[in-house]
């Protein structure tokens, strides 16, 4: 069984995740799950089993690369989520920095209703982004 590292996922996974996100945007889908990205990375990178919880590192690496190119780009990592449509804790740091609201960094402490409002707003920015 081929092994992998989180560093490998973070460096090799973002192009595949981005391709999936672009398809998601083209099809008008509101999000893509960690599990779907995991499955694609397992196939593309020929890894037998990747843990879904580690896909957050791929999302963060992708977002960092996007922000290096355009610091004002919408937070496309809000499109990568659990099956319920809400991204994991990693998105909190990006949202806290973007909106100047340190409390968002503690994403687990944000109410589900507030999470949905924030994520829906940011997703609209992603869908309207022209670049």
mmCIF file with all atom_site columns, C-alpha atoms in Angstrom:
data_model
loop_
_atom_site.group_PDB
_atom_site.id
_atom_site.type_symbol
_atom_site.label_atom_id
_atom_site.label_alt_id
_atom_site.label_comp_id
_atom_site.label_asym_id
_atom_site.label_entity_id
_atom_site.label_seq_id
_atom_site.pdbx_PDB_ins_code
_atom_site.Cartn_x
_atom_site.Cartn_y
_atom_site.Cartn_z
_atom_site.occupancy
_atom_site.B_iso_or_equiv
_atom_site.pdbx_formal_charge
_atom_site.auth_seq_id
_atom_site.auth_comp_id
_atom_site.auth_asym_id
_atom_site.auth_atom_id
_atom_site.pdbx_PDB_model_num
ATOM 1   C CA . UNK A 1 1   ? 0.000   0.000  0.000   1.00 0.00 ? 1   UNK A CA 1
ATOM 2   C CA . UNK A 1 2   ? 1.606   3.327  -1.063  1.00 0.00 ? 2   UNK A CA 1
ATOM 3   C CA . UNK A 1 3   ? 2.134   5.734  1.801   1.00 0.00 ? 3   UNK A CA 1
ATOM 4   C CA . UNK A 1 4   ? 1.713   9.498  1.689   1.00 0.00 ? 4   UNK A CA 1
ATOM 5   C CA . UNK A 1 5   ? 2.453   12.525 3.816   1.00 0.00 ? 5   UNK A CA 1
ATOM 6   C CA . UNK A 1 6   ? 0.391   15.612 4.550   1.00 0.00 ? 6   UNK A CA 1
ATOM 7   C CA . UNK A 1 7   ? 3.174   17.637 2.904   1.00 0.00 ? 7   UNK A CA 1
ATOM 8   C CA . UNK A 1 8   ? 2.742   15.553 -0.253  1.00 0.00 ? 8   UNK A CA 1
ATOM 9   C CA . UNK A 1 9   ? -1.014  16.140 -0.237  1.00 0.00 ? 9   UNK A CA 1
ATOM 10  C CA . UNK A 1 10  ? -0.458  19.864 0.319   1.00 0.00 ? 10  UNK A CA 1
ATOM 11  C CA . UNK A 1 11  ? 1.944   20.151 -2.609  1.00 0.00 ? 11  UNK A CA 1
ATOM 12  C CA . UNK A 1 12  ? 0.491   17.675 -5.111  1.00 0.00 ? 12  UNK A CA 1
ATOM 13  C CA . UNK A 1 13  ? -3.215  17.877 -4.275  1.00 0.00 ? 13  UNK A CA 1
ATOM 14  C CA . UNK A 1 14  ? -4.161  21.519 -5.001  1.00 0.00 ? 14  UNK A CA 1
ATOM 15  C CA . UNK A 1 15  ? -4.158  21.282 -8.829  1.00 0.00 ? 15  UNK A CA 1
ATOM 16  C CA . UNK A 1 16  ? -6.566  18.342 -8.695  1.00 0.00 ? 16  UNK A CA 1
ATOM 17  C CA . UNK A 1 17  ? -8.728  20.064 -6.083  1.00 0.00 ? 17  UNK A CA 1
ATOM 18  C CA . UNK A 1 18  ? -8.796  23.239 -8.186  1.00 0.00 ? 18  UNK A CA 1
ATOM 19  C CA . UNK A 1 19  ? -9.891  21.293 -11.260 1.00 0.00 ? 19  UNK A CA 1
ATOM 20  C CA . UNK A 1 20  ? -12.725 19.795 -9.231  1.00 0.00 ? 20  UNK A CA 1
ATOM 21  C CA . UNK A 1 21  ? -13.701 23.208 -7.875  1.00 0.00 ? 21  UNK A CA 1
ATOM 22  C CA . UNK A 1 22  ? -13.777 24.689 -11.370 1.00 0.00 ? 22  UNK A CA 1
ATOM 23  C CA . UNK A 1 23  ? -16.106 21.888 -12.482 1.00 0.00 ? 23  UNK A CA 1
ATOM 24  C CA . UNK A 1 24  ? -18.216 22.588 -9.395  1.00 0.00 ? 24  UNK A CA 1
ATOM 25  C CA . UNK A 1 25  ? -18.446 26.267 -10.356 1.00 0.00 ? 25  UNK A CA 1
ATOM 26  C CA . UNK A 1 26  ? -19.261 25.463 -13.995 1.00 0.00 ? 26  UNK A CA 1
ATOM 27  C CA . UNK A 1 27  ? -22.077 23.189 -12.891 1.00 0.00 ? 27  UNK A CA 1
ATOM 28  C CA . UNK A 1 28  ? -23.416 25.667 -10.309 1.00 0.00 ? 28  UNK A CA 1
ATOM 29  C CA . UNK A 1 29  ? -22.848 23.277 -7.420  1.00 0.00 ? 29  UNK A CA 1
ATOM 30  C CA . UNK A 1 30  ? -22.679 25.062 -4.043  1.00 0.00 ? 30  UNK A CA 1
ATOM 31  C CA . UNK A 1 31  ? -19.838 22.904 -2.691  1.00 0.00 ? 31  UNK A CA 1
ATOM 32  C CA . UNK A 1 32  ? -17.738 19.766 -3.078  1.00 0.00 ? 32  UNK A CA 1
ATOM 33  C CA . UNK A 1 33  ? -17.121 17.357 -0.228  1.00 0.00 ? 33  UNK A CA 1
ATOM 34  C CA . UNK A 1 34  ? -13.868 16.370 1.412   1.00 0.00 ? 34  UNK A CA 1
ATOM 35  C CA . UNK A 1 35  ? -14.726 12.799 0.472   1.00 0.00 ? 35  UNK A CA 1
ATOM 36  C CA . UNK A 1 36  ? -15.037 13.608 -3.241  1.00 0.00 ? 36  UNK A CA 1
ATOM 37  C CA . UNK A 1 37  ? -11.654 15.339 -3.254  1.00 0.00 ? 37  UNK A CA 1
ATOM 38  C CA . UNK A 1 38  ? -10.170 12.478 -1.253  1.00 0.00 ? 38  UNK A CA 1
ATOM 39  C CA . UNK A 1 39  ? -11.419 9.978  -3.819  1.00 0.00 ? 39  UNK A CA 1
ATOM 40  C CA . UNK A 1 40  ? -9.982  12.010 -6.689  1.00 0.00 ? 40  UNK A CA 1
ATOM 41  C CA . UNK A 1 41  ? -6.610  12.365 -4.970  1.00 0.00 ? 41  UNK A CA 1
ATOM 42  C CA . UNK A 1 42  ? -6.490  8.662  -4.198  1.00 0.00 ? 42  UNK A CA 1
ATOM 43  C CA . UNK A 1 43  ? -7.011  7.995  -7.899  1.00 0.00 ? 43  UNK A CA 1
ATOM 44  C CA . UNK A 1 44  ? -4.725  10.716 -9.281  1.00 0.00 ? 44  UNK A CA 1
ATOM 45  C CA . UNK A 1 45  ? -1.891  10.191 -6.796  1.00 0.00 ? 45  UNK A CA 1
ATOM 46  C CA . UNK A 1 46  ? -2.308  6.399  -6.739  1.00 0.00 ? 46  UNK A CA 1
ATOM 47  C CA . UNK A 1 47  ? -2.717  6.285  -2.964  1.00 0.00 ? 47  UNK A CA 1
ATOM 48  C CA . UNK A 1 48  ? -4.817  3.473  -1.544  1.00 0.00 ? 48  UNK A CA 1
ATOM 49  C CA . UNK A 1 49  ? -6.348  5.403  1.316   1.00 0.00 ? 49  UNK A CA 1
ATOM 50  C CA . UNK A 1 50  ? -6.324  9.076  2.275   1.00 0.00 ? 50  UNK A CA 1
ATOM 51  C CA . UNK A 1 51  ? -8.122  10.226 5.398   1.00 0.00 ? 51  UNK A CA 1
ATOM 52  C CA . UNK A 1 52  ? -10.816 12.815 4.581   1.00 0.00 ? 52  UNK A CA 1
ATOM 53  C CA . UNK A 1 53  ? -9.818  14.989 7.531   1.00 0.00 ? 53  UNK A CA 1
ATOM 54  C CA . UNK A 1 54  ? -6.483  15.646 5.818   1.00 0.00 ? 54  UNK A CA 1
ATOM 55  C CA . UNK A 1 55  ? -8.121  17.230 2.783   1.00 0.00 ? 55  UNK A CA 1
ATOM 56  C CA . UNK A 1 56  ? -8.268  20.461 4.787   1.00 0.00 ? 56  UNK A CA 1
ATOM 57  C CA . UNK A 1 57  ? -4.509  20.750 4.252   1.00 0.00 ? 57  UNK A CA 1
ATOM 58  C CA . UNK A 1 58  ? -5.075  20.554 0.502   1.00 0.00 ? 58  UNK A CA 1
ATOM 59  C CA . UNK A 1 59  ? -7.773  23.246 0.730   1.00 0.00 ? 59  UNK A CA 1
ATOM 60  C CA . UNK A 1 60  ? -5.522  25.486 2.805   1.00 0.00 ? 60  UNK A CA 1
ATOM 61  C CA . UNK A 1 61  ? -2.576  25.062 0.464   1.00 0.00 ? 61  UNK A CA 1
ATOM 62  C CA . UNK A 1 62  ? -4.788  25.842 -2.520  1.00 0.00 ? 62  UNK A CA 1
ATOM 63  C CA . UNK A 1 63  ? -6.196  28.939 -0.828  1.00 0.00 ? 63  UNK A CA 1
ATOM 64  C CA . UNK A 1 64  ? -2.720  30.150 0.124   1.00 0.00 ? 64  UNK A CA 1
ATOM 65  C CA . UNK A 1 65  ? -1.593  29.813 -3.498  1.00 0.00 ? 65  UNK A CA 1
ATOM 66  C CA . UNK A 1 66  ? -4.625  31.745 -4.732  1.00 0.00 ? 66  UNK A CA 1
ATOM 67  C CA . UNK A 1 67  ? -4.103  34.514 -2.172  1.00 0.00 ? 67  UNK A CA 1
ATOM 68  C CA . UNK A 1 68  ? -0.443  34.807 -3.218  1.00 0.00 ? 68  UNK A CA 1
ATOM 69  C CA . UNK A 1 69  ? -1.704  35.663 -6.716  1.00 0.00 ? 69  UNK A CA 1
ATOM 70  C CA . UNK A 1 70  ? -4.692  37.792 -5.689  1.00 0.00 ? 70  UNK A CA 1
ATOM 71  C CA . UNK A 1 71  ? -4.978  38.745 -2.007  1.00 0.00 ? 71  UNK A CA 1
ATOM 72  C CA . UNK A 1 72  ? -8.537  39.939 -2.605  1.00 0.00 ? 72  UNK A CA 1
ATOM 73  C CA . UNK A 1 73  ? -9.715  36.726 -4.282  1.00 0.00 ? 73  UNK A CA 1
ATOM 74  C CA . UNK A 1 74  ? -12.811 35.202 -2.722  1.00 0.00 ? 74  UNK A CA 1
ATOM 75  C CA . UNK A 1 75  ? -12.197 32.348 -0.346  1.00 0.00 ? 75  UNK A CA 1
ATOM 76  C CA . UNK A 1 76  ? -12.739 29.436 -2.686  1.00 0.00 ? 76  UNK A CA 1
ATOM 77  C CA . UNK A 1 77  ? -11.964 27.044 0.162   1.00 0.00 ? 77  UNK A CA 1
ATOM 78  C CA . UNK A 1 78  ? -15.526 27.624 1.434   1.00 0.00 ? 78  UNK A CA 1
ATOM 79  C CA . UNK A 1 79  ? -16.600 25.374 -1.436  1.00 0.00 ? 79  UNK A CA 1
ATOM 80  C CA . UNK A 1 80  ? -14.811 22.409 0.151   1.00 0.00 ? 80  UNK A CA 1
ATOM 81  C CA . UNK A 1 81  ? -16.986 21.089 2.933   1.00 0.00 ? 81  UNK A CA 1
ATOM 82  C CA . UNK A 1 82  ? -18.496 18.257 4.847   1.00 0.00 ? 82  UNK A CA 1
ATOM 83  C CA . UNK A 1 83  ? -21.609 16.614 3.494   1.00 0.00 ? 83  UNK A CA 1
ATOM 84  C CA . UNK A 1 84  ? -23.730 19.198 5.313   1.00 0.00 ? 84  UNK A CA 1
ATOM 85  C CA . UNK A 1 85  ? -22.221 22.008 3.236   1.00 0.00 ? 85  UNK A CA 1
ATOM 86  C CA . UNK A 1 86  ? -20.249 23.583 6.087   1.00 0.00 ? 86  UNK A CA 1
ATOM 87  C CA . UNK A 1 87  ? -16.441 23.718 5.777   1.00 0.00 ? 87  UNK A CA 1
ATOM 88  C CA . UNK A 1 88  ? -14.230 22.415 8.555   1.00 0.00 ? 88  UNK A CA 1
ATOM 89  C CA . UNK A 1 89  ? -12.268 24.375 11.129  1.00 0.00 ? 89  UNK A CA 1
ATOM 90  C CA . UNK A 1 90  ? -9.468  25.362 8.748   1.00 0.00 ? 90  UNK A CA 1
ATOM 91  C CA . UNK A 1 91  ? -11.672 27.865 6.969   1.00 0.00 ? 91  UNK A CA 1
ATOM 92  C CA . UNK A 1 92  ? -12.090 29.848 10.208  1.00 0.00 ? 92  UNK A CA 1
ATOM 93  C CA . UNK A 1 93  ? -8.617  31.376 10.047  1.00 0.00 ? 93  UNK A CA 1
ATOM 94  C CA . UNK A 1 94  ? -9.174  32.612 6.501   1.00 0.00 ? 94  UNK A CA 1
ATOM 95  C CA . UNK A 1 95  ? -12.571 34.077 7.364   1.00 0.00 ? 95  UNK A CA 1
ATOM 96  C CA . UNK A 1 96  ? -11.229 35.709 10.538  1.00 0.00 ? 96  UNK A CA 1
ATOM 97  C CA . UNK A 1 97  ? -8.430  37.376 8.590   1.00 0.00 ? 97  UNK A CA 1
ATOM 98  C CA . UNK A 1 98  ? -10.665 38.409 5.691   1.00 0.00 ? 98  UNK A CA 1
ATOM 99  C CA . UNK A 1 99  ? -13.349 39.993 7.846   1.00 0.00 ? 99  UNK A CA 1
ATOM 100 C CA . UNK A 1 100 ? -11.225 41.212 10.749  1.00 0.00 ? 100 UNK A CA 1
ATOM 101 C CA . UNK A 1 101 ? -13.265 39.088 13.140  1.00 0.00 ? 101 UNK A CA 1
ATOM 102 C CA . UNK A 1 102 ? -10.902 37.033 15.332  1.00 0.00 ? 102 UNK A CA 1
ATOM 103 C CA . UNK A 1 103 ? -13.809 35.037 16.772  1.00 0.00 ? 103 UNK A CA 1
ATOM 104 C CA . UNK A 1 104 ? -14.251 33.320 13.392  1.00 0.00 ? 104 UNK A CA 1
ATOM 105 C CA . UNK A 1 105 ? -10.855 31.711 13.889  1.00 0.00 ? 105 UNK A CA 1
ATOM 106 C CA . UNK A 1 106 ? -12.585 29.531 16.479  1.00 0.00 ? 106 UNK A CA 1
ATOM 107 C CA . UNK A 1 107 ? -14.922 28.086 13.859  1.00 0.00 ? 107 UNK A CA 1
ATOM 108 C CA . UNK A 1 108 ? -16.170 25.319 16.152  1.00 0.00 ? 108 UNK A CA 1
ATOM 109 C CA . UNK A 1 109 ? -17.593 27.985 18.482  1.00 0.00 ? 109 UNK A CA 1
ATOM 110 C CA . UNK A 1 110 ? -19.596 29.712 15.718  1.00 0.00 ? 110 UNK A CA 1
ATOM 111 C CA . UNK A 1 111 ? -23.269 28.740 15.652  1.00 0.00 ? 111 UNK A CA 1
ATOM 112 C CA . UNK A 1 112 ? -24.438 26.604 12.725  1.00 0.00 ? 112 UNK A CA 1
ATOM 113 C CA . UNK A 1 113 ? -26.793 29.372 11.599  1.00 0.00 ? 113 UNK A CA 1
ATOM 114 C CA . UNK A 1 114 ? -24.007 31.967 11.578  1.00 0.00 ? 114 UNK A CA 1
ATOM 115 C CA . UNK A 1 115 ? -21.662 29.545 9.759   1.00 0.00 ? 115 UNK A CA 1
ATOM 116 C CA . UNK A 1 116 ? -24.248 29.057 7.044   1.00 0.00 ? 116 UNK A CA 1
ATOM 117 C CA . UNK A 1 117 ? -24.747 32.810 6.646   1.00 0.00 ? 117 UNK A CA 1
ATOM 118 C CA . UNK A 1 118 ? -21.009 33.452 6.363   1.00 0.00 ? 118 UNK A CA 1
ATOM 119 C CA . UNK A 1 119 ? -20.371 30.553 4.015   1.00 0.00 ? 119 UNK A CA 1
ATOM 120 C CA . UNK A 1 120 ? -23.331 31.417 1.780   1.00 0.00 ? 120 UNK A CA 1
ATOM 121 C CA . UNK A 1 121 ? -22.126 35.033 1.509   1.00 0.00 ? 121 UNK A CA 1
ATOM 122 C CA . UNK A 1 122 ? -18.591 33.978 0.629   1.00 0.00 ? 122 UNK A CA 1
ATOM 123 C CA . UNK A 1 123 ? -19.803 31.395 -1.872  1.00 0.00 ? 123 UNK A CA 1
ATOM 124 C CA . UNK A 1 124 ? -21.748 34.099 -3.678  1.00 0.00 ? 124 UNK A CA 1
ATOM 125 C CA . UNK A 1 125 ? -18.521 36.078 -3.986  1.00 0.00 ? 125 UNK A CA 1
ATOM 126 C CA . UNK A 1 126 ? -16.813 33.015 -5.467  1.00 0.00 ? 126 UNK A CA 1
ATOM 127 C CA . UNK A 1 127 ? -19.564 32.540 -8.041  1.00 0.00 ? 127 UNK A CA 1
ATOM 128 C CA . UNK A 1 128 ? -19.479 36.227 -9.008  1.00 0.00 ? 128 UNK A CA 1
ATOM 129 C CA . UNK A 1 129 ? -15.682 36.469 -9.225  1.00 0.00 ? 129 UNK A CA 1
ATOM 130 C CA . UNK A 1 130 ? -14.636 37.358 -12.780 1.00 0.00 ? 130 UNK A CA 1
ATOM 131 C CA . UNK A 1 131 ? -10.961 36.379 -12.663 1.00 0.00 ? 131 UNK A CA 1
#
